[in-house]
mmCIF file of C-alpha atoms in Angstrom:
data_model
loop_
_atom_site.group_PDB
_atom_site.id
_atom_site.type_symbol
_atom_site.label_atom_id
_atom_site.label_comp_id
_atom_site.label_asym_id
_atom_site.label_seq_id
_atom_site.Cartn_x
_atom_site.Cartn_y
_atom_site.Cartn_z
ATOM 1 C CA UNK A 1 49.666 3.285 1.530
ATOM 2 C CA UNK A 2 47.730 5.231 -0.753
ATOM 3 C CA UNK A 3 45.501 2.325 -2.121
ATOM 4 C CA UNK A 4 45.386 0.827 1.748
ATOM 5 C CA UNK A 5 43.895 4.742 2.689
ATOM 6 C CA UNK A 6 41.642 4.324 -0.398
ATOM 7 C CA UNK A 7 40.304 0.811 1.201
ATOM 8 C CA UNK A 8 39.457 2.112 3.997
ATOM 9 C CA UNK A 9 37.614 5.443 3.110
ATOM 10 C CA UNK A 10 35.410 2.334 0.646
ATOM 11 C CA UNK A 11 35.266 0.386 3.740
ATOM 12 C CA UNK A 12 33.869 3.893 5.416
ATOM 13 C CA UNK A 13 31.633 4.521 3.269
ATOM 14 C CA UNK A 14 29.650 1.235 2.887
ATOM 15 C CA UNK A 15 29.581 1.024 6.753
ATOM 16 C CA UNK A 16 27.881 4.772 6.691
ATOM 17 C CA UNK A 17 25.681 3.441 3.804
ATOM 18 C CA UNK A 18 24.654 0.240 5.667
ATOM 19 C CA UNK A 19 24.004 2.153 8.852
ATOM 20 C CA UNK A 20 22.170 4.727 6.657
ATOM 21 C CA UNK A 21 19.866 2.309 4.861
ATOM 22 C CA UNK A 22 18.989 0.205 7.789
ATOM 23 C CA UNK A 23 14.829 1.301 8.040
ATOM 24 C CA UNK A 24 13.176 0.185 11.252
ATOM 25 C CA UNK A 25 10.012 -1.251 11.213
ATOM 26 C CA UNK A 26 7.416 -2.820 13.831
ATOM 27 C CA UNK A 27 4.089 -4.913 13.059
ATOM 28 C CA UNK A 28 3.298 -4.989 16.519
ATOM 29 C CA UNK A 29 2.842 -1.475 17.615
ATOM 30 C CA UNK A 30 0.362 0.255 19.917
ATOM 31 C CA UNK A 31 -2.298 2.587 19.418
ATOM 32 C CA UNK A 32 -5.357 3.469 21.688
ATOM 33 C CA UNK A 33 -8.239 5.789 22.328
ATOM 34 C CA UNK A 34 -10.000 7.587 24.505
ATOM 35 C CA UNK A 35 -13.381 9.059 24.729
ATOM 36 C CA UNK A 36 -14.238 10.916 27.685
ATOM 37 C CA UNK A 37 -17.694 12.013 27.682
ATOM 38 C CA UNK A 38 -20.799 13.172 30.111
ATOM 39 C CA UNK A 39 -21.801 9.456 30.298
ATOM 40 C CA UNK A 40 -19.248 7.469 30.111
ATOM 41 C CA UNK A 41 -15.469 7.315 29.195
ATOM 42 C CA UNK A 42 -14.990 4.737 26.459
ATOM 43 C CA UNK A 43 -11.955 3.292 25.260
ATOM 44 C CA UNK A 44 -10.207 0.995 23.237
ATOM 45 C CA UNK A 45 -7.049 -0.078 22.010
ATOM 46 C CA UNK A 46 -5.137 -2.353 19.114
ATOM 47 C CA UNK A 47 -1.507 -4.215 19.263
ATOM 48 C CA UNK A 48 -1.248 -4.431 15.618
ATOM 49 C CA UNK A 49 0.357 -0.911 14.630
ATOM 50 C CA UNK A 50 2.477 -1.236 11.291
ATOM 51 C CA UNK A 51 4.863 1.419 11.242
ATOM 52 C CA UNK A 52 7.933 1.965 8.922
ATOM 53 C CA UNK A 53 10.304 4.517 9.163
ATOM 54 C CA UNK A 54 12.537 5.142 5.982
ATOM 55 C CA UNK A 55 16.254 6.527 7.428
ATOM 56 C CA UNK A 56 17.148 8.189 4.229
ATOM 57 C CA UNK A 57 14.081 10.150 3.010
ATOM 58 C CA UNK A 58 12.846 10.933 6.515
ATOM 59 C CA UNK A 59 9.355 9.003 5.255
ATOM 60 C CA UNK A 60 7.308 7.376 7.757
ATOM 61 C CA UNK A 61 4.011 5.255 7.762
ATOM 62 C CA UNK A 62 1.573 3.809 10.373
ATOM 63 C CA UNK A 63 -1.375 1.839 9.510
ATOM 64 C CA UNK A 64 -3.397 -0.481 11.695
ATOM 65 C CA UNK A 65 -6.805 -2.424 10.995
ATOM 66 C CA UNK A 66 -10.279 -0.928 12.526
ATOM 67 C CA UNK A 67 -11.006 -4.284 13.561
ATOM 68 C CA UNK A 68 -8.001 -5.416 15.810
ATOM 69 C CA UNK A 69 -9.348 -2.432 18.155
ATOM 70 C CA UNK A 70 -10.892 -4.118 20.407
ATOM 71 C CA UNK A 71 -13.202 -2.889 23.435
ATOM 72 C CA UNK A 72 -14.499 -3.998 27.012
ATOM 73 C CA UNK A 73 -17.891 -4.320 26.024
ATOM 74 C CA UNK A 74 -18.970 -6.001 23.206
ATOM 75 C CA UNK A 75 -22.007 -3.608 22.170
ATOM 76 C CA UNK A 76 -19.240 -1.017 22.044
ATOM 77 C CA UNK A 77 -17.409 -2.879 19.402
ATOM 78 C CA UNK A 78 -20.075 -3.423 17.313
ATOM 79 C CA UNK A 79 -21.567 0.018 17.061
ATOM 80 C CA UNK A 80 -17.650 1.094 16.538
ATOM 81 C CA UNK A 81 -17.588 -1.219 13.451
ATOM 82 C CA UNK A 82 -20.685 -1.162 11.866
ATOM 83 C CA UNK A 83 -22.333 2.478 12.759
ATOM 84 C CA UNK A 84 -19.183 4.700 13.271
ATOM 85 C CA UNK A 85 -15.956 3.657 11.143
ATOM 86 C CA UNK A 86 -17.740 1.102 8.896
ATOM 87 C CA UNK A 87 -14.923 -0.827 8.751
ATOM 88 C CA UNK A 88 -15.988 -3.160 6.322
ATOM 89 C CA UNK A 89 -16.438 -0.190 3.802
ATOM 90 C CA UNK A 90 -12.923 1.331 5.582
ATOM 91 C CA UNK A 91 -11.333 -1.455 7.004
ATOM 92 C CA UNK A 92 -7.826 0.346 7.754
ATOM 93 C CA UNK A 93 -6.586 3.890 9.587
ATOM 94 C CA UNK A 94 -3.616 5.381 8.286
ATOM 95 C CA UNK A 95 -0.808 7.990 8.296
ATOM 96 C CA UNK A 96 1.678 8.866 5.868
ATOM 97 C CA UNK A 97 4.183 11.540 5.910
ATOM 98 C CA UNK A 98 7.406 12.782 6.833
ATOM 99 C CA UNK A 99 9.196 13.573 9.842
ATOM 100 C CA UNK A 100 10.357 17.025 10.045
ATOM 101 C CA UNK A 101 13.649 17.063 11.927
ATOM 102 C CA UNK A 102 15.597 14.358 10.248
ATOM 103 C CA UNK A 103 18.758 15.598 10.166
ATOM 104 C CA UNK A 104 18.381 16.240 13.993
ATOM 105 C CA UNK A 105 17.716 12.791 14.649
ATOM 106 C CA UNK A 106 20.591 10.140 14.938
ATOM 107 C CA UNK A 107 19.296 6.653 14.315
ATOM 108 C CA UNK A 108 22.759 5.110 14.925
ATOM 109 C CA UNK A 109 23.633 6.623 18.527
ATOM 110 C CA UNK A 110 21.065 6.163 21.502
ATOM 111 C CA UNK A 111 19.355 9.136 22.660
ATOM 112 C CA UNK A 112 15.715 11.148 22.714
ATOM 113 C CA UNK A 113 14.831 13.684 20.380
ATOM 114 C CA UNK A 114 11.417 15.770 20.365
ATOM 115 C CA UNK A 115 10.094 15.520 16.893
ATOM 116 C CA UNK A 116 7.502 16.688 14.566
ATOM 117 C CA UNK A 117 5.922 14.375 11.870
ATOM 118 C CA UNK A 118 3.511 16.275 8.886
ATOM 119 C CA UNK A 119 1.726 13.841 6.643
ATOM 120 C CA UNK A 120 -1.735 12.638 5.950
ATOM 121 C CA UNK A 121 -4.213 11.019 8.344
ATOM 122 C CA UNK A 122 -6.912 8.931 7.049
ATOM 123 C CA UNK A 123 -9.288 7.881 9.221
ATOM 124 C CA UNK A 124 -13.463 6.531 7.689
ATOM 125 C CA UNK A 125 -12.010 6.772 4.178
ATOM 126 C CA UNK A 126 -11.397 10.852 4.607
ATOM 127 C CA UNK A 127 -8.160 11.972 4.438
ATOM 128 C CA UNK A 128 -6.508 15.470 6.273
ATOM 129 C CA UNK A 129 -2.982 16.825 6.437
ATOM 130 C CA UNK A 130 -2.116 17.051 9.958
ATOM 131 C CA UNK A 131 1.386 18.046 12.166
ATOM 132 C CA UNK A 132 1.642 15.898 15.118
ATOM 133 C CA UNK A 133 4.635 16.162 17.632
ATOM 134 C CA UNK A 134 6.457 13.305 18.578
ATOM 135 C CA UNK A 135 9.083 11.242 20.388
ATOM 136 C CA UNK A 136 11.465 9.147 19.284
ATOM 137 C CA UNK A 137 13.702 7.547 22.035
ATOM 138 C CA UNK A 138 17.012 5.418 20.599
ATOM 139 C CA UNK A 139 18.138 2.548 23.355
ATOM 140 C CA UNK A 140 20.462 0.379 22.444
ATOM 141 C CA UNK A 141 20.043 0.876 18.660
ATOM 142 C CA UNK A 142 16.134 -0.003 19.034
ATOM 143 C CA UNK A 143 14.051 3.375 17.941
ATOM 144 C CA UNK A 144 10.136 3.944 19.953
ATOM 145 C CA UNK A 145 7.836 6.645 18.990
ATOM 146 C CA UNK A 146 5.375 7.592 21.089
ATOM 147 C CA UNK A 147 2.833 10.549 19.900
ATOM 148 C CA UNK A 148 -0.309 11.875 21.605
ATOM 149 C CA UNK A 149 -3.235 13.947 19.110
ATOM 150 C CA UNK A 150 -6.948 14.584 19.215
ATOM 151 C CA UNK A 151 -9.000 13.671 17.099
ATOM 152 C CA UNK A 152 -12.262 15.936 15.887
ATOM 153 C CA UNK A 153 -14.727 13.228 15.001
ATOM 154 C CA UNK A 154 -16.468 15.834 12.598
ATOM 155 C CA UNK A 155 -13.196 16.471 10.572
ATOM 156 C CA UNK A 156 -13.503 12.839 9.708
ATOM 157 C CA UNK A 157 -17.076 12.315 9.105
ATOM 158 C CA UNK A 158 -17.743 10.216 11.866
ATOM 159 C CA UNK A 159 -21.578 11.317 12.951
ATOM 160 C CA UNK A 160 -23.034 10.405 15.960
ATOM 161 C CA UNK A 161 -26.460 10.504 16.772
ATOM 162 C CA UNK A 162 -28.127 12.447 18.459
ATOM 163 C CA UNK A 163 -29.346 9.823 21.132
ATOM 164 C CA UNK A 164 -25.949 8.812 22.595
ATOM 165 C CA UNK A 165 -24.398 12.231 22.265
ATOM 166 C CA UNK A 166 -23.855 12.109 25.673
ATOM 167 C CA UNK A 167 -21.950 8.745 25.822
ATOM 168 C CA UNK A 168 -19.261 9.948 22.865
ATOM 169 C CA UNK A 169 -16.817 12.630 23.155
ATOM 170 C CA UNK A 170 -16.879 14.955 19.458
ATOM 171 C CA UNK A 171 -12.751 14.949 20.191
ATOM 172 C CA UNK A 172 -11.051 11.688 20.993
ATOM 173 C CA UNK A 173 -7.667 11.432 22.201
ATOM 174 C CA UNK A 174 -5.294 9.033 20.757
ATOM 175 C CA UNK A 175 -1.801 7.606 22.143
ATOM 176 C CA UNK A 176 0.301 5.949 19.731
ATOM 177 C CA UNK A 177 3.538 3.653 21.060
ATOM 178 C CA UNK A 178 6.008 1.791 18.381
ATOM 179 C CA UNK A 179 8.964 0.027 19.499
ATOM 180 C CA UNK A 180 10.626 -0.627 16.020
ATOM 181 C CA UNK A 181 12.526 -3.819 16.981
ATOM 182 C CA UNK A 182 13.241 -4.968 12.907
ATOM 183 C CA UNK A 183 14.963 -3.500 10.662
ATOM 184 C CA UNK A 184 14.676 -3.052 6.491
ATOM 185 C CA UNK B 1 -60.724 -27.719 41.894
ATOM 186 C CA UNK B 2 -64.214 -29.421 40.926
ATOM 187 C CA UNK B 3 -65.492 -28.443 37.558
ATOM 188 C CA UNK B 4 -68.678 -26.543 38.270
ATOM 189 C CA UNK B 5 -65.844 -24.438 40.675
ATOM 190 C CA UNK B 6 -64.175 -23.671 37.365
ATOM 191 C CA UNK B 7 -67.113 -22.792 35.827
ATOM 192 C CA UNK B 8 -67.647 -20.119 38.059
ATOM 193 C CA UNK B 9 -64.313 -18.717 38.254
ATOM 194 C CA UNK B 10 -64.299 -18.290 34.603
ATOM 195 C CA UNK B 11 -67.726 -16.716 34.482
ATOM 196 C CA UNK B 12 -66.024 -14.271 37.443
ATOM 197 C CA UNK B 13 -63.137 -13.684 35.462
ATOM 198 C CA UNK B 14 -65.519 -12.833 32.259
ATOM 199 C CA UNK B 15 -67.571 -10.708 34.466
ATOM 200 C CA UNK B 16 -64.657 -8.374 34.851
ATOM 201 C CA UNK B 17 -63.676 -8.515 31.706
ATOM 202 C CA UNK B 18 -66.468 -5.868 31.386
ATOM 203 C CA UNK B 19 -64.894 -3.527 33.969
ATOM 204 C CA UNK B 20 -63.286 -1.121 32.525
ATOM 205 C CA UNK B 21 -60.703 -0.387 35.778
ATOM 206 C CA UNK B 22 -59.877 -3.852 35.840
ATOM 207 C CA UNK B 23 -58.537 -4.067 31.808
ATOM 208 C CA UNK B 24 -56.445 -1.230 33.099
ATOM 209 C CA UNK B 25 -54.730 -2.439 36.426
ATOM 210 C CA UNK B 26 -53.936 -5.657 33.411
ATOM 211 C CA UNK B 27 -52.723 -3.540 30.692
ATOM 212 C CA UNK B 28 -50.596 -1.716 33.084
ATOM 213 C CA UNK B 29 -49.558 -4.994 34.931
ATOM 214 C CA UNK B 30 -48.481 -6.356 31.718
ATOM 215 C CA UNK B 31 -46.709 -3.359 30.345
ATOM 216 C CA UNK B 32 -44.818 -3.072 33.914
ATOM 217 C CA UNK B 33 -43.900 -6.563 33.242
ATOM 218 C CA UNK B 34 -42.551 -5.673 29.711
ATOM 219 C CA UNK B 35 -40.402 -2.641 31.311
ATOM 220 C CA UNK B 36 -38.915 -5.199 33.914
ATOM 221 C CA UNK B 37 -38.134 -7.400 31.139
ATOM 222 C CA UNK B 38 -36.926 -5.324 28.627
ATOM 223 C CA UNK B 39 -34.643 -3.004 30.732
ATOM 224 C CA UNK B 40 -33.135 -6.221 32.166
ATOM 225 C CA UNK B 41 -32.325 -7.162 28.657
ATOM 226 C CA UNK B 42 -30.993 -3.919 27.221
ATOM 227 C CA UNK B 43 -28.922 -3.694 30.646
ATOM 228 C CA UNK B 44 -27.377 -7.294 29.278
ATOM 229 C CA UNK B 45 -26.678 -6.713 25.863
ATOM 230 C CA UNK B 46 -25.075 -3.111 27.059
ATOM 231 C CA UNK B 47 -22.623 -4.627 29.503
ATOM 232 C CA UNK B 48 -21.794 -7.978 27.700
ATOM 233 C CA UNK B 49 -18.502 -8.334 27.915
ATOM 234 C CA UNK B 50 -15.886 -9.095 24.598
ATOM 235 C CA UNK B 51 -17.173 -12.523 22.705
ATOM 236 C CA UNK B 52 -15.917 -15.562 24.305
ATOM 237 C CA UNK B 53 -13.329 -16.749 21.705
ATOM 238 C CA UNK B 54 -12.910 -20.516 22.971
ATOM 239 C CA UNK B 55 -16.150 -21.402 23.190
ATOM 240 C CA UNK B 56 -17.633 -19.814 19.682
ATOM 241 C CA UNK B 57 -17.574 -21.387 16.667
ATOM 242 C CA UNK B 58 -13.917 -21.400 14.753
ATOM 243 C CA UNK B 59 -13.553 -21.903 10.935
ATOM 244 C CA UNK B 60 -10.521 -23.963 10.578
ATOM 245 C CA UNK B 61 -8.378 -22.832 7.411
ATOM 246 C CA UNK B 62 -4.556 -23.450 7.282
ATOM 247 C CA UNK B 63 -1.746 -20.282 7.664
ATOM 248 C CA UNK B 64 -0.953 -20.709 4.158
ATOM 249 C CA UNK B 65 -4.451 -20.931 2.763
ATOM 250 C CA UNK B 66 -5.649 -18.194 4.934
ATOM 251 C CA UNK B 67 -2.893 -16.096 3.457
ATOM 252 C CA UNK B 68 -3.146 -16.854 -0.236
ATOM 253 C CA UNK B 69 -6.477 -15.880 -0.020
ATOM 254 C CA UNK B 70 -6.064 -12.739 1.269
ATOM 255 C CA UNK B 71 -2.706 -12.635 -1.510
ATOM 256 C CA UNK B 72 -5.353 -13.462 -3.959
ATOM 257 C CA UNK B 73 -8.142 -11.261 -3.483
ATOM 258 C CA UNK B 74 -8.213 -9.291 0.052
ATOM 259 C CA UNK B 75 -11.600 -7.673 -0.260
ATOM 260 C CA UNK B 76 -13.273 -11.043 -0.546
ATOM 261 C CA UNK B 77 -10.954 -12.653 1.988
ATOM 262 C CA UNK B 78 -11.848 -9.459 4.201
ATOM 263 C CA UNK B 79 -15.373 -9.913 3.560
ATOM 264 C CA UNK B 80 -14.834 -13.463 4.426
ATOM 265 C CA UNK B 81 -12.513 -13.921 7.423
ATOM 266 C CA UNK B 82 -12.313 -10.368 8.813
ATOM 267 C CA UNK B 83 -14.579 -10.161 12.072
ATOM 268 C CA UNK B 84 -14.559 -13.749 12.070
ATOM 269 C CA UNK B 85 -13.002 -16.139 14.968
ATOM 270 C CA UNK B 86 -10.838 -18.607 13.164
ATOM 271 C CA UNK B 87 -8.797 -21.749 14.289
ATOM 272 C CA UNK B 88 -5.281 -21.497 11.736
ATOM 273 C CA UNK B 89 -2.821 -24.311 11.595
ATOM 274 C CA UNK B 90 0.432 -23.872 10.846
ATOM 275 C CA UNK B 91 3.955 -23.537 11.069
ATOM 276 C CA UNK B 92 5.688 -21.340 14.507
ATOM 277 C CA UNK B 93 8.089 -18.830 12.504
ATOM 278 C CA UNK B 94 8.909 -16.683 15.508
ATOM 279 C CA UNK B 95 7.819 -16.393 19.320
ATOM 280 C CA UNK B 96 8.232 -12.942 21.037
ATOM 281 C CA UNK B 97 6.268 -10.604 23.405
ATOM 282 C CA UNK B 98 5.342 -7.164 22.481
ATOM 283 C CA UNK B 99 5.621 -3.949 24.536
ATOM 284 C CA UNK B 100 2.027 -4.314 25.831
ATOM 285 C CA UNK B 101 3.793 -8.115 27.547
ATOM 286 C CA UNK B 102 1.687 -10.080 25.190
ATOM 287 C CA UNK B 103 2.889 -12.794 23.554
ATOM 288 C CA UNK B 104 2.832 -12.641 19.682
ATOM 289 C CA UNK B 105 3.053 -15.788 17.516
ATOM 290 C CA UNK B 106 4.352 -15.787 13.867
ATOM 291 C CA UNK B 107 3.227 -18.340 11.092
ATOM 292 C CA UNK B 108 4.317 -19.100 8.396
ATOM 293 C CA UNK B 109 3.030 -18.439 5.084
ATOM 294 C CA UNK B 110 3.855 -19.237 1.655
ATOM 295 C CA UNK B 111 5.545 -15.366 1.225
ATOM 296 C CA UNK B 112 9.294 -15.236 2.686
ATOM 297 C CA UNK B 113 8.687 -12.350 5.504
ATOM 298 C CA UNK B 114 5.506 -12.510 5.624
ATOM 299 C CA UNK B 115 3.199 -13.931 8.676
ATOM 300 C CA UNK B 116 0.217 -14.933 10.064
ATOM 301 C CA UNK B 117 0.439 -12.132 13.123
ATOM 302 C CA UNK B 118 -1.492 -13.769 16.057
ATOM 303 C CA UNK B 119 -1.603 -11.840 19.886
ATOM 304 C CA UNK B 120 -2.210 -14.377 22.342
ATOM 305 C CA UNK B 121 -5.101 -12.950 25.020
ATOM 306 C CA UNK B 122 -3.726 -14.664 28.020
ATOM 307 C CA UNK B 123 -0.286 -14.366 29.029
ATOM 308 C CA UNK B 124 0.764 -17.978 29.749
ATOM 309 C CA UNK B 125 4.469 -18.541 27.514
ATOM 310 C CA UNK B 126 4.533 -20.597 24.857
ATOM 311 C CA UNK B 127 7.412 -22.778 23.887
ATOM 312 C CA UNK B 128 9.041 -21.435 20.650
ATOM 313 C CA UNK B 129 9.238 -24.990 19.047
ATOM 314 C CA UNK B 130 8.970 -25.066 14.931
ATOM 315 C CA UNK B 131 6.228 -27.120 14.938
ATOM 316 C CA UNK B 132 3.175 -27.515 14.136
ATOM 317 C CA UNK B 133 0.819 -25.293 15.811
ATOM 318 C CA UNK B 134 -3.080 -24.581 15.978
ATOM 319 C CA UNK B 135 -4.553 -21.154 17.164
ATOM 320 C CA UNK B 136 -8.100 -19.857 17.307
ATOM 321 C CA UNK B 137 -8.339 -16.151 17.518
ATOM 322 C CA UNK B 138 -10.396 -13.135 15.306
ATOM 323 C CA UNK B 139 -9.112 -12.648 12.142
ATOM 324 C CA UNK B 140 -8.418 -8.330 12.062
ATOM 325 C CA UNK B 141 -7.829 -8.764 8.021
ATOM 326 C CA UNK B 142 -4.297 -7.716 6.151
ATOM 327 C CA UNK B 143 -2.017 -5.488 7.666
ATOM 328 C CA UNK B 144 -0.562 -2.702 5.310
ATOM 329 C CA UNK B 145 3.329 -3.840 3.693
ATOM 330 C CA UNK B 146 5.529 -1.154 2.181
ATOM 331 C CA UNK B 147 6.229 -2.433 -1.203
ATOM 332 C CA UNK B 148 9.223 0.639 -1.829
ATOM 333 C CA UNK B 149 11.233 -1.171 1.092
ATOM 334 C CA UNK B 150 10.227 -4.630 0.235
ATOM 335 C CA UNK B 151 8.054 -4.989 3.214
ATOM 336 C CA UNK B 152 5.430 -7.749 2.789
ATOM 337 C CA UNK B 153 1.710 -7.485 5.109
ATOM 338 C CA UNK B 154 1.002 -9.880 7.639
ATOM 339 C CA UNK B 155 -2.686 -10.973 7.868
ATOM 340 C CA UNK B 156 -3.847 -10.514 11.629
ATOM 341 C CA UNK B 157 -5.836 -12.604 14.650
ATOM 342 C CA UNK B 158 -6.258 -11.366 17.817
ATOM 343 C CA UNK B 159 -7.555 -12.703 21.372
ATOM 344 C CA UNK B 160 -5.773 -15.725 20.116
ATOM 345 C CA UNK B 161 -5.754 -19.115 22.183
ATOM 346 C CA UNK B 162 -3.473 -22.062 21.577
ATOM 347 C CA UNK B 163 -5.513 -25.041 20.765
ATOM 348 C CA UNK B 164 -4.267 -28.664 22.272
ATOM 349 C CA UNK B 165 -5.160 -31.147 19.561
#
């Protein structure tokens, strides 16, 4: 009887370990940004965000290739890559940080959680420490993370020439949405 | 036009050539035409839509070779392929639809779990057969993986079209 009990306990422990070590990831998350300026609004999006959540440590990472952003006008895309983001020199933008309230999020149960992540946001080769609020929704075991935040271009040494200062906003709005439909 | 009439016309023009107000008019007219043409070209370039992937010249490469070149020297491969139109041939590993309802085709590479990750431009359904497929699209480079968790990186293509051969 005692033996059965300990086997059951070991089984439960293994199950718990198994569910904890399931780290959700996606290689096709979405990110878009929006610049609202006097003369025109500019928006671009990418569906090639890589994101991994380590459910044991709370580590969370996002990364995207700058060249995966597409614009409605090809000239904008060219200027974005060559003049502002210098994508040949700095091909990626990334965030590496931690979920601040990891213990409150139960990844194995469906639910909706307001969360906050703190970490290093790297754009244009410049890294800044940021804290960003977000939301994690777990539906049928699949987590979806969404976040909206603002990026001040000057913080990342992205300079806007005076000639086009009415075309490009000094602060752009970034929207992120990742459905973690794979597990590691 | 008879030759002597033509000569007369040339002589008249040459006389006017020395007239400053006539020259001024000619210069203004030339500047005006340049302005219109320049403005038109600038307007066209400014509003030009995205690159037409289908009719663009493409570099042909296999999925395995493309991935291997990023694996051996990602900076050199990035310089060579990122931002360029490629026609990649490879074996389909998986076909799925992302959250924006775009079709994603994963092509097999030499590394288990690493793919050429292609986002299709048109929303037509693609058969998920595991056969050879040719995809034309713009390479956006190699993504990040997570070495700690053992997640290999993918090489990405955007605005893709399946090419029937």
